[in-house]
Coordinates of C-alpha atoms and ligand atoms in Angstrom, one line a residue:
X122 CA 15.5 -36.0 18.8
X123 CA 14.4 -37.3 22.1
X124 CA 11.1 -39.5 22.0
X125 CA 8.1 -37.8 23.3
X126 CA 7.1 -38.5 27.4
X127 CA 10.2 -38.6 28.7
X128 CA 11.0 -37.1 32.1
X129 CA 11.5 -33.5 32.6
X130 CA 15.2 -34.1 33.3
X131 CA 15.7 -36.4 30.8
X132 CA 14.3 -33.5 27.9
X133 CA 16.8 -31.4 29.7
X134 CA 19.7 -33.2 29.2
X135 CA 18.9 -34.0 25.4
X136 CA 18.4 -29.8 25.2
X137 CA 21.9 -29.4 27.1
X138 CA 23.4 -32.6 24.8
X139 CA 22.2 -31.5 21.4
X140 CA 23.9 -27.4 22.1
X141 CA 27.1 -29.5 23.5
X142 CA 27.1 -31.3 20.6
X143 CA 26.4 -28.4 18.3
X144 CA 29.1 -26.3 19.3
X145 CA 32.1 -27.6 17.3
X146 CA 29.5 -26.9 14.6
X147 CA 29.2 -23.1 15.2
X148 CA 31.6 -22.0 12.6
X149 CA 29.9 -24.0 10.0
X150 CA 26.6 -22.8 10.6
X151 CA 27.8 -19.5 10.9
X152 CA 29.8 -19.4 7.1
X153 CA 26.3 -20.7 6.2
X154 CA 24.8 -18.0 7.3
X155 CA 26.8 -15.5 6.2
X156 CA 26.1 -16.7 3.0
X157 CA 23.0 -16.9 2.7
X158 CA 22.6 -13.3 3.9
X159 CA 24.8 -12.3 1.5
X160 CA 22.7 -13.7 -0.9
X161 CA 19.7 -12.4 0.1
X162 CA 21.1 -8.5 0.7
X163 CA 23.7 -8.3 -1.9
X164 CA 26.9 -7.9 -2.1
X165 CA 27.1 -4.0 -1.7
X166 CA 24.9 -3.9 1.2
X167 CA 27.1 -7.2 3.4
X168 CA 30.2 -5.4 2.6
X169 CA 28.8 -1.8 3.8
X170 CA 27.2 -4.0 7.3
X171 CA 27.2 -7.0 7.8
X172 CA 31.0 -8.3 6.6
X173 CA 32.6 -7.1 9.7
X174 CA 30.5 -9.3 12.0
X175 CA 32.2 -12.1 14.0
X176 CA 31.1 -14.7 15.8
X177 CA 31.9 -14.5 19.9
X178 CA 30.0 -17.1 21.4
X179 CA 27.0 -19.2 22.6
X180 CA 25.8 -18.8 26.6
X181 CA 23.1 -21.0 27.0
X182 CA 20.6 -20.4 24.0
X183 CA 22.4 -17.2 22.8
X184 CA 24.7 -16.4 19.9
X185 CA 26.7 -13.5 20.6
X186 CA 27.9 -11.4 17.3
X187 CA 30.3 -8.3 17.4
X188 CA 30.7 -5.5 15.2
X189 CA 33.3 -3.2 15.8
X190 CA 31.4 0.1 16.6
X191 CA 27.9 0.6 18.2
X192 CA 26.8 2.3 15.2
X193 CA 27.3 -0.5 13.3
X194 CA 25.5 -2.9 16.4
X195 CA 22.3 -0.3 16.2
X196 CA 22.3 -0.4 12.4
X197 CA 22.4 -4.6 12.2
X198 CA 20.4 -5.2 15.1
X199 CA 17.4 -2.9 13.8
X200 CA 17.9 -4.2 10.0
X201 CA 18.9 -7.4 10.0
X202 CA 18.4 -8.8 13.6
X203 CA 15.4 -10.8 13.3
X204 CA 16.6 -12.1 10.2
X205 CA 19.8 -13.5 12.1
X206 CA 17.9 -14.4 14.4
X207 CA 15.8 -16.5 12.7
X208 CA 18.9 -18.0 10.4
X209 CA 20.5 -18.9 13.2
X210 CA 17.5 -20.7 14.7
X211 CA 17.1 -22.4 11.6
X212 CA 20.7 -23.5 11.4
X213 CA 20.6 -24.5 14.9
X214 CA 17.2 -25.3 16.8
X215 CA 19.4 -24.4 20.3
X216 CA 19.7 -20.8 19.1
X217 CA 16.9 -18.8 20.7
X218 CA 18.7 -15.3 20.3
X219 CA 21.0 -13.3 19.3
X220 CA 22.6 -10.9 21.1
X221 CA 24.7 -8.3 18.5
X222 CA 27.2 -6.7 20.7
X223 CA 30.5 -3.7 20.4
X224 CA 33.8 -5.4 20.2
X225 CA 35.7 -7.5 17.3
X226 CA 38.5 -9.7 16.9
X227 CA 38.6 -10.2 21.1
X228 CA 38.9 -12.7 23.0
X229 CA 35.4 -15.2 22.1
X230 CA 33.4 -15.5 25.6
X231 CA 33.4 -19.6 25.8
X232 CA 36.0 -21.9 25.4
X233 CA 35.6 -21.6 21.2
X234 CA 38.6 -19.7 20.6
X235 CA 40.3 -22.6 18.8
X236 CA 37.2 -22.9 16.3
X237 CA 36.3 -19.2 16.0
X238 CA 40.0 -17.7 15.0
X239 CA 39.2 -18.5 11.6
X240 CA 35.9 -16.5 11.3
X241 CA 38.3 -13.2 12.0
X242 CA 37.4 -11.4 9.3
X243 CA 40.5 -8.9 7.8
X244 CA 40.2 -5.4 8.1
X245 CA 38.0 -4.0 6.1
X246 CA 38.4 -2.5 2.9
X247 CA 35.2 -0.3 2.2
X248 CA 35.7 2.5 5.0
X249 CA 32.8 2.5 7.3
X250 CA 29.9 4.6 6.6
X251 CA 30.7 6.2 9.8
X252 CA 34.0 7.6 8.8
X253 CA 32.7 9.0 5.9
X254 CA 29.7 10.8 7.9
X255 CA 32.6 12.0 10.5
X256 CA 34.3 14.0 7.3
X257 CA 31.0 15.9 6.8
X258 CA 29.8 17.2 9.6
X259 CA 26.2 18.2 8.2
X260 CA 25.3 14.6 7.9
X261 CA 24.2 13.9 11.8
X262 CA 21.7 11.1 10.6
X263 CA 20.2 9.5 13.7
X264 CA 20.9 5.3 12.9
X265 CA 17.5 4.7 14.5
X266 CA 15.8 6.7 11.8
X267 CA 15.1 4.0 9.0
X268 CA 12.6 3.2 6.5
X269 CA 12.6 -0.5 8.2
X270 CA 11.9 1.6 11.6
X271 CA 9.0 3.6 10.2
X272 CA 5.5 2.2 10.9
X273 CA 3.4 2.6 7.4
X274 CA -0.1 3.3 7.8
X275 CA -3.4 5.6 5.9
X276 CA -1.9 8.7 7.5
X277 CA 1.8 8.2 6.0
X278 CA 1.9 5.9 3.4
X279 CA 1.9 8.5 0.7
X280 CA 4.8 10.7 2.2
X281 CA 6.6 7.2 2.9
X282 CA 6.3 6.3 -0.8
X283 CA 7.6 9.4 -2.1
X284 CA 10.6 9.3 0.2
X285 CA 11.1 5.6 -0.7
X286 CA 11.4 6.7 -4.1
X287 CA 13.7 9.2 -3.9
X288 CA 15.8 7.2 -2.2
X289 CA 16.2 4.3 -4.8
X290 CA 16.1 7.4 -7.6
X291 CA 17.2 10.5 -6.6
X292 CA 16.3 12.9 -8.7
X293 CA 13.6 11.5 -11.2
X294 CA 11.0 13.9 -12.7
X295 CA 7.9 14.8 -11.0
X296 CA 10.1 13.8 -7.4
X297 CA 12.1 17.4 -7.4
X298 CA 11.9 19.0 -4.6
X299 CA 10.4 16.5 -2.6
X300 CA 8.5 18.5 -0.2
X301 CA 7.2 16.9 3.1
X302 CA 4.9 18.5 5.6
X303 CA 2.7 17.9 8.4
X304 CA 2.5 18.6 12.5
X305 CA 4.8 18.0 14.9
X306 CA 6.5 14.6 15.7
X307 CA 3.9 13.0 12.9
X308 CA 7.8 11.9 11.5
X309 CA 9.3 14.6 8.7
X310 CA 13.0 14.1 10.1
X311 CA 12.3 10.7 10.4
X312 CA 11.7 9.7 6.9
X313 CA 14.7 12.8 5.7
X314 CA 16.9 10.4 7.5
X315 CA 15.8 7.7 6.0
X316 CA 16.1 9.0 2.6
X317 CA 19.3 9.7 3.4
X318 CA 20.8 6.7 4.9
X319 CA 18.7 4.3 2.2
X320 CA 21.0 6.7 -0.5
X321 CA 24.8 6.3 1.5
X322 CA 23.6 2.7 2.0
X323 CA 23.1 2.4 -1.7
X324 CA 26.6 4.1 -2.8
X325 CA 27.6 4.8 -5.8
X326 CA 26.3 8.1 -7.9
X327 CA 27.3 5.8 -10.7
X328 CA 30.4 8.2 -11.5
X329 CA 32.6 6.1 -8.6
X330 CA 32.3 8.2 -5.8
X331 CA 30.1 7.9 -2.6
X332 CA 26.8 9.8 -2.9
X333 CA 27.3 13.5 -1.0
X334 CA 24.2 14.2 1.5
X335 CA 24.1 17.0 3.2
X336 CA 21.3 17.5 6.3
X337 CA 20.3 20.5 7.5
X338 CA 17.5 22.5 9.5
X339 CA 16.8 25.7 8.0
X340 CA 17.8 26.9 11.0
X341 CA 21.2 25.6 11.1
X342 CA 21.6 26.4 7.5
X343 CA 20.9 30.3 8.1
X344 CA 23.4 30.3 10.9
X345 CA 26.0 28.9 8.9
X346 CA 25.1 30.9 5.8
X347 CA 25.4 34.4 8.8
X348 CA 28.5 32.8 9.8
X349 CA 29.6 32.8 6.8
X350 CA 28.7 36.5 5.7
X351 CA 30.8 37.8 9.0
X352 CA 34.0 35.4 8.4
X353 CA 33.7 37.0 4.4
X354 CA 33.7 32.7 3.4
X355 CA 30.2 33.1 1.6
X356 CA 31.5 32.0 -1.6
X357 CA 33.4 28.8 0.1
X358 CA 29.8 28.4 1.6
X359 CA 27.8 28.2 -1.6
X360 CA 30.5 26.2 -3.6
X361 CA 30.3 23.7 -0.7
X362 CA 26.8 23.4 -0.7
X363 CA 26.8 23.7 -4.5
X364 CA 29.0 20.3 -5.0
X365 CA 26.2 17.8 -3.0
X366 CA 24.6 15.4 -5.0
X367 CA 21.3 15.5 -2.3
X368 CA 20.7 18.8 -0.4
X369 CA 18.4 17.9 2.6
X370 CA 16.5 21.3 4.4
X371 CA 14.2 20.0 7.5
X372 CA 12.0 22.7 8.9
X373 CA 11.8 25.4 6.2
X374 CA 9.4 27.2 8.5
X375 CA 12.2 28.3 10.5
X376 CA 13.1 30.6 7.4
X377 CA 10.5 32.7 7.3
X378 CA 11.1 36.3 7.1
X379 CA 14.6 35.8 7.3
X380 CA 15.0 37.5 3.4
X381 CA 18.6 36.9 3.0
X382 CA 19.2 34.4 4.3
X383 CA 15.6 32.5 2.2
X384 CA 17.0 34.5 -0.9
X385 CA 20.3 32.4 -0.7
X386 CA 18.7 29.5 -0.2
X387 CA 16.5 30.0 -3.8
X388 CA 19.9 30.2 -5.0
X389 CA 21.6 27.2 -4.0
X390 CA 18.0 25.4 -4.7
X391 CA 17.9 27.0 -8.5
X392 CA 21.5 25.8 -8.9
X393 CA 21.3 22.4 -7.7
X394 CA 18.0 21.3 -9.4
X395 CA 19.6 23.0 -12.8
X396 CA 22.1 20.0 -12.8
X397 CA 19.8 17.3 -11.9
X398 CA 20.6 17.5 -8.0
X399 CA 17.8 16.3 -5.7
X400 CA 16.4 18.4 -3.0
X401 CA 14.0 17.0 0.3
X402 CA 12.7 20.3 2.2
X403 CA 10.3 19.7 5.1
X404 CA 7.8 22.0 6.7
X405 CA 4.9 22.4 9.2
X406 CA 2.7 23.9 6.2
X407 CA 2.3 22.8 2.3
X408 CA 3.8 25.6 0.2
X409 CA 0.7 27.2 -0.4
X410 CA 0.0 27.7 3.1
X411 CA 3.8 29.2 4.1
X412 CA 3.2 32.8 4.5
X413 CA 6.2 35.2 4.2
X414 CA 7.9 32.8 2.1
X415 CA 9.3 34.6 -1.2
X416 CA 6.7 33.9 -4.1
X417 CA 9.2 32.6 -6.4
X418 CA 10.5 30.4 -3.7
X419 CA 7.5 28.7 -2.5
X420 CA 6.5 28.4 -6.5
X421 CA 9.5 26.2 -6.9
X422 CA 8.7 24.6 -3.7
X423 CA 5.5 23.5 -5.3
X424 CA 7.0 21.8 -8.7
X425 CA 8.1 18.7 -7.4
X426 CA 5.9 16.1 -5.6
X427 CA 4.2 17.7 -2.3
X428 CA 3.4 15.1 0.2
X429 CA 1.7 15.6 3.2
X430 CA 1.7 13.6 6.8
X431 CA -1.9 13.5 8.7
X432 CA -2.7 13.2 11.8
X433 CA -2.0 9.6 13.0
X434 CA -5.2 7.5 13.5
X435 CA -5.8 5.1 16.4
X436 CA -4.9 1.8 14.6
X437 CA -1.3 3.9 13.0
X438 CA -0.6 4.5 16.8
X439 CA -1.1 0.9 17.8
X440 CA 0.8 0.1 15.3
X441 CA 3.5 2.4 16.1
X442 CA 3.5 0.9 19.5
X443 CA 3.4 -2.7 18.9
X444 CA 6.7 -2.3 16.3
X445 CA 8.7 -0.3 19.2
X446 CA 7.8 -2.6 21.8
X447 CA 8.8 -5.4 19.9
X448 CA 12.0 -4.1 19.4
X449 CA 12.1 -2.7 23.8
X450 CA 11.9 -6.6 24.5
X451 CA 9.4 -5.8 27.1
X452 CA 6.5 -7.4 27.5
X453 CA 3.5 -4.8 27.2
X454 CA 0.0 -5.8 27.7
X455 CA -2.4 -5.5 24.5
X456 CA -4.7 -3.5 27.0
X457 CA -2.0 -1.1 28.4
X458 CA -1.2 -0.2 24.3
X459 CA -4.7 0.3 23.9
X460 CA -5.2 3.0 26.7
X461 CA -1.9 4.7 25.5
X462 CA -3.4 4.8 22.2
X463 CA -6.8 6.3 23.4
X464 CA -5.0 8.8 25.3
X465 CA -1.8 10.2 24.0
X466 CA -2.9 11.2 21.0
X467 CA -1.2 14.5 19.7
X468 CA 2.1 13.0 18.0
X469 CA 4.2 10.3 17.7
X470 CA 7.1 11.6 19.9
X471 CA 4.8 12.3 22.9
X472 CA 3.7 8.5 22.3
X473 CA 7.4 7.5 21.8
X474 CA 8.4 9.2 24.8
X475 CA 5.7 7.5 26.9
X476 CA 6.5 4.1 26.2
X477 CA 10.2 4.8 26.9
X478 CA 9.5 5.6 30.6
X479 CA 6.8 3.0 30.6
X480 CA 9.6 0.4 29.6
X481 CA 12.2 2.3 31.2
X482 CA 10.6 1.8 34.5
X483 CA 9.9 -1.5 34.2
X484 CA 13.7 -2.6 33.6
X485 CA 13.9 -0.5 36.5
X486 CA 12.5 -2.0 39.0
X487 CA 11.7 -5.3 37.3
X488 CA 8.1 -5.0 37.5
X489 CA 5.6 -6.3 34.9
X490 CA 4.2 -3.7 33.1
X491 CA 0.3 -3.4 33.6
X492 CA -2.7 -0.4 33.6
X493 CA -2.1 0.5 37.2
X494 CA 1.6 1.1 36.7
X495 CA 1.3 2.7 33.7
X496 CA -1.1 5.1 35.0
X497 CA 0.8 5.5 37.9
X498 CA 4.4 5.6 35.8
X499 CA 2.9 8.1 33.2
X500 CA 0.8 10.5 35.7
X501 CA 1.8 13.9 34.4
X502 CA 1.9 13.0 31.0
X503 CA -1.6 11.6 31.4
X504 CA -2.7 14.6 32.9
X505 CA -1.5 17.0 30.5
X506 CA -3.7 15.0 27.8
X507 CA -6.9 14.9 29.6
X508 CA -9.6 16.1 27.1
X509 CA -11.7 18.1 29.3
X510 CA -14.5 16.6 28.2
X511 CA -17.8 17.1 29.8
X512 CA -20.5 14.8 30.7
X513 CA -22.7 17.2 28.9
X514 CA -21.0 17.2 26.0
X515 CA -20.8 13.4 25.7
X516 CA -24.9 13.8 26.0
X517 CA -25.2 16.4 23.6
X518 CA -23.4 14.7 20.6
X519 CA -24.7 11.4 21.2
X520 CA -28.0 12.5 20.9
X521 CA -27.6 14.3 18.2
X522 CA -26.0 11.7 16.4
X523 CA -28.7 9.1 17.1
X524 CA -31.7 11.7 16.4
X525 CA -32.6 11.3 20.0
X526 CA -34.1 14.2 22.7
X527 CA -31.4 15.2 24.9
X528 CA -33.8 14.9 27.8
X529 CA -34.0 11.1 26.7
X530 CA -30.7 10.8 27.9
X531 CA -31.9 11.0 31.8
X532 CA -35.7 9.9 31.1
X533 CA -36.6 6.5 32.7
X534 CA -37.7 5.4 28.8
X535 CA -36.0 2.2 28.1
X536 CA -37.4 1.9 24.6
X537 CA -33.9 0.5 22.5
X538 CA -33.7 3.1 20.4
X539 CA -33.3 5.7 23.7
X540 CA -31.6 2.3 25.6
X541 CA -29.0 1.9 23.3
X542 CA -27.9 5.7 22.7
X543 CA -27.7 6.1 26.5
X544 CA -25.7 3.1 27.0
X545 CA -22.7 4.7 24.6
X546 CA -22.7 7.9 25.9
X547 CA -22.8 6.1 29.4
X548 CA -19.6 4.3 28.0
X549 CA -18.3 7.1 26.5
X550 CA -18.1 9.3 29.6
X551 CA -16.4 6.4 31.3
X552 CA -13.6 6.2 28.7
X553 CA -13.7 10.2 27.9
X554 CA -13.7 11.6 31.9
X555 CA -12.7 10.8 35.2
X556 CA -16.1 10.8 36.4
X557 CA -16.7 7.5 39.0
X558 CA -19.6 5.3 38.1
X559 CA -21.9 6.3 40.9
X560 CA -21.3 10.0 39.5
X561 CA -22.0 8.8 36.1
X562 CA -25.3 6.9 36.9
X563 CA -26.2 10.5 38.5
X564 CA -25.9 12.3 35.6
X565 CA -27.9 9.9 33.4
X566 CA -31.3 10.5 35.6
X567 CA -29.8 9.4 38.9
X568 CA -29.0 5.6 37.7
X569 CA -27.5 2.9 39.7
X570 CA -23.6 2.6 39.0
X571 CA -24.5 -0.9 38.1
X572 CA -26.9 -0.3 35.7
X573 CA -23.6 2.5 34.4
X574 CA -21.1 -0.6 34.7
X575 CA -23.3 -3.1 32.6
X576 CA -23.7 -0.4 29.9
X577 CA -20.0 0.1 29.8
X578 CA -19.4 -3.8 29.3
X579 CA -22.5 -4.1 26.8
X580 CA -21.6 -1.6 24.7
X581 CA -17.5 -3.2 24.7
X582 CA -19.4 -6.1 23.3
X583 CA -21.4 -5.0 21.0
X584 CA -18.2 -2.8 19.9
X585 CA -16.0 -6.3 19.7
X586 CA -19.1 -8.2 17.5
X587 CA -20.3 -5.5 15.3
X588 CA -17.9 -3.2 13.2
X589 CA -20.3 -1.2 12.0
X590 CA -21.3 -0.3 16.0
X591 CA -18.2 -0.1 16.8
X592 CA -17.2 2.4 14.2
X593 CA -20.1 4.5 15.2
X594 CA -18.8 4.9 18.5
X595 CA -15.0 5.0 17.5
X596 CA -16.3 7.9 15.4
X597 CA -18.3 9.8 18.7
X598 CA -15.1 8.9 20.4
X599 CA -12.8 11.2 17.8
X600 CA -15.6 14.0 17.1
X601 CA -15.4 14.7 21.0
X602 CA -11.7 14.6 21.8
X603 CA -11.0 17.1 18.8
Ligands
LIG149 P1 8.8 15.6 12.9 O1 10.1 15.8 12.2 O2 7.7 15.5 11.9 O3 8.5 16.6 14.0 P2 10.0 13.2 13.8 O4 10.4 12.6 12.5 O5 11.1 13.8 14.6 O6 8.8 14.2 13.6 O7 9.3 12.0 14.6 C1 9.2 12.1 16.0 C2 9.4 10.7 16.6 O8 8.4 9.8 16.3 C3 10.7 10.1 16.2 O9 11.3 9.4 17.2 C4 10.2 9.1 15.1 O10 11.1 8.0 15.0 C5 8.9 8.7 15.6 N1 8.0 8.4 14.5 C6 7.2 9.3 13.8 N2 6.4 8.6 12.9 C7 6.7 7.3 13.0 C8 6.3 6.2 12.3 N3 5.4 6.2 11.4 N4 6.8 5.0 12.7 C9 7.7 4.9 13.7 N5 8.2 6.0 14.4 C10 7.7 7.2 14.0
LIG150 MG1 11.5 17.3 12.6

């Protein structure tokens, strides 16, 4: 280590030195930490991911890892990349990053190709989990869909507990059918997928073969089941889906009124939990609330665990954005997540979906991202999630909630507890409309915009020193955008 106050050039050179230095080292480093991920994910787990890493390179302050398919470089780089990254920094203070790449067995990028030709790994023995998805057709499961990718919070965490369970015991009492519902984009699929990767990832059904998971949408399940009826192949149909050892049904709603094709379904679902199979069906209603499901259908629906996803909350969608734009790699203001959370509210794909052009555009055109771009980047979407809410309205409940006159809101009184009220829904109409300041200060009794402008910043303050304030207003905030 270089002693502290030396030149800037001088600290250079030492960096430069020490990585020099360092690299006939790589291999060792990297058998070290091969190890100790092996030790820390087990066995079946490094064989079925991480074994066919190898070791390419270092540029500057980055290791570069292959894996021979990009399946395999999503699945890594979203499970175990900050791990490696941080085992590698540990092993080697030069590492900063890791960059986990396509390709295997080629040519190394620097001049290590002496050192590294040992770390070739042979070919692997365990076919790929890939392979085996390609034989089944039915199992499309999107790699980005974890249970390491899904953001717990109030809203979820009881439909994220169930599916965890499942998928370390398929089929325990009380957990069959598992039955997941809630809204749009609030993440059914995601946490299906989950179940189902956490179970291939996993293995063994403890009788020697790989576990069988078969994925479907209802919808995809009744054209098959037609398609089978007109190519006379039902029988092949049902023994197929008879044989799985996990029988996965996303978007039962699509079944309704569809008799036939719901009857065959009660079928399959009779037979499989009969022998101890486990079934996941998801829905936009509980059971209860499915009308023109068959009776006997949606009572068996019922018999297993029910859980339901709610509505996400403001902190769930911050923290929903703050775990994907950790993994973008783009630097997003704290400010510019907060708007997106105040605003884009209805689901988690609309939010998804916003940061991606967000972040899109700013690997674009290489600029920062901040409030004015984002506003400007996310226009339309913005737009079409305006709450219409009204100056009025903000008046009206914020009165009412303080026990204040409504006329109080434009008097000239300045009493605190009339101030106070008229300085959040002041605030309030600043975060809920478009309305300018000047227009604002009009509407409260024909204020000055600064008198508007030091409300808005008061009551930010208050917010930021007192939670109980600040959940008052949080609270306004929700009653009027619903
Ligand atoms: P649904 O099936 O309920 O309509 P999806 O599972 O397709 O919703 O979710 C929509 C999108 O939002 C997906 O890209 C998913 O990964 C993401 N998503 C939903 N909930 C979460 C969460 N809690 N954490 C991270 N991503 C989520
Ligand atoms: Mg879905």
């Amino acid at each position: 280590m270089t002693s502290g106050g030396g030149s800037m050039a001088n600290d250079m050179s030492a960096t430069i030195d020490q990585a020099i230095a360092d690299i006939s080292q790589l291999p060792i480093q990297w058998a070290r930490i091969r190890n100790r991920l092996q030790g820390e994910v087990g066995d079946l787990e490094y064989r079925n991911w991480l074994r066919q890493m190898t070791l390419a390179g270092i540029d500057g302050d980055e290791i570069t890892v292959l894996l021979p398919t990009r399946f395999l470089c999503d699945w890594v780089r979203s499970r175990y990349g900050d791990r490696l990254n941080s085992l590698w920094h540990g092993e080697n203070p030069a590492v900063r990053r890791v960059d986990i790449r396509v390709g295997g067995g080629v040519a190394p990028m620097t001049g290590l190709a002496e050192s590294l030709a040992t770390t070739v790994e042979p070919p692997p023995v365990v076919p790929k989990l890939e392979e085996r998805m390609d034989q089944r057709p039915e199992l499309t499961i999107d790699p980005r869909f974890t249970f390491e990718a899904f953001v717990v919070g109030k809203p979820n965490e009881f439909a994220y507990a169930c599916s965890r369970r499942v998928a370390e015991q398929p089929s325990s009492a009380g957990f069959n059918p598992l039955f997941l519902y809630g809204g749009v984009g609030l993440g059914k699929t995601h946490l299906m997928h989950a179940i189902a990767w956490e179970l291939v990832a996993r293995g063994n059904t403890g009788v020697g073969r790989p576990v069988s998971v078969t994925y479907m949408s209802a919808e995809k399940f009744m054209y098959r089941f037609i398609a089978a009826i007109r190519s006379q192949s039902t029988m092949q149909f049902k023994e197929q889906l008879r044989s799985v050892d996990v029988l996965m049904i996303d978007d039962l709603q699509f079944l309704i009124g569809k008799d036939n094709t719901q009857e065959e379904f009660f079928h399959t679902f009779n037979a499989l939990v009969d022998v101890g199979k486990q079934i996941v069906v998801s829905a936009d209603k509980s059971p209860s609330d499915l009308s023109g499901i068959d009776d006997r259908l949606r009572t068996r629906l019922g018999y297993g665990m029910v859980a339901d996803l709610h509505a996400t909350t403001f902190e769930l969608r911050i923290s929903i954005l703050e775990a994907k734009v950790a993994r973008a790699g783009v630097a997003v203001p704290a400010k510019v997540l907060d708007f997106l959370a105040h605003k884009i509210t209805s689901n988690v794909r609309e939010l998804e979906g916003a940061l991606n052009r967000l972040v899109a555009h700013a690997n674009l055109f290489g600029r920062p991202v901040t409030l004015e771009t984002t506003q400007e980047v996310l226009h339309d979407i913005l737009k079409a999630h305006d709450r219409r809410v009204t100056i009025e309205e903000i008046q009206k409940r914020v009165a009412e909630h303080f026990s204040m006159r409504l006329t109080d809101m434009s008097s000239a009184r300045r009493a605190r507890a009339v101030a106070r009220p008229r300085q959040v829904a002041m605030y309030l109409a600043k975060q809920l409309t478009q309305r300018s300041l000047p227009e604002i200060g009009r509407r409260f009794g024909n204020r000055d915009h600064t008198t508007v402008m030091h409300a808005v910043s008061r009551v930010g303050e208050l917010m930021s020193r007192d939670a109980g304030f600040a959940e008052d207003v949080e609270l306004l905030r929700r009653m009027l955008e619903s």
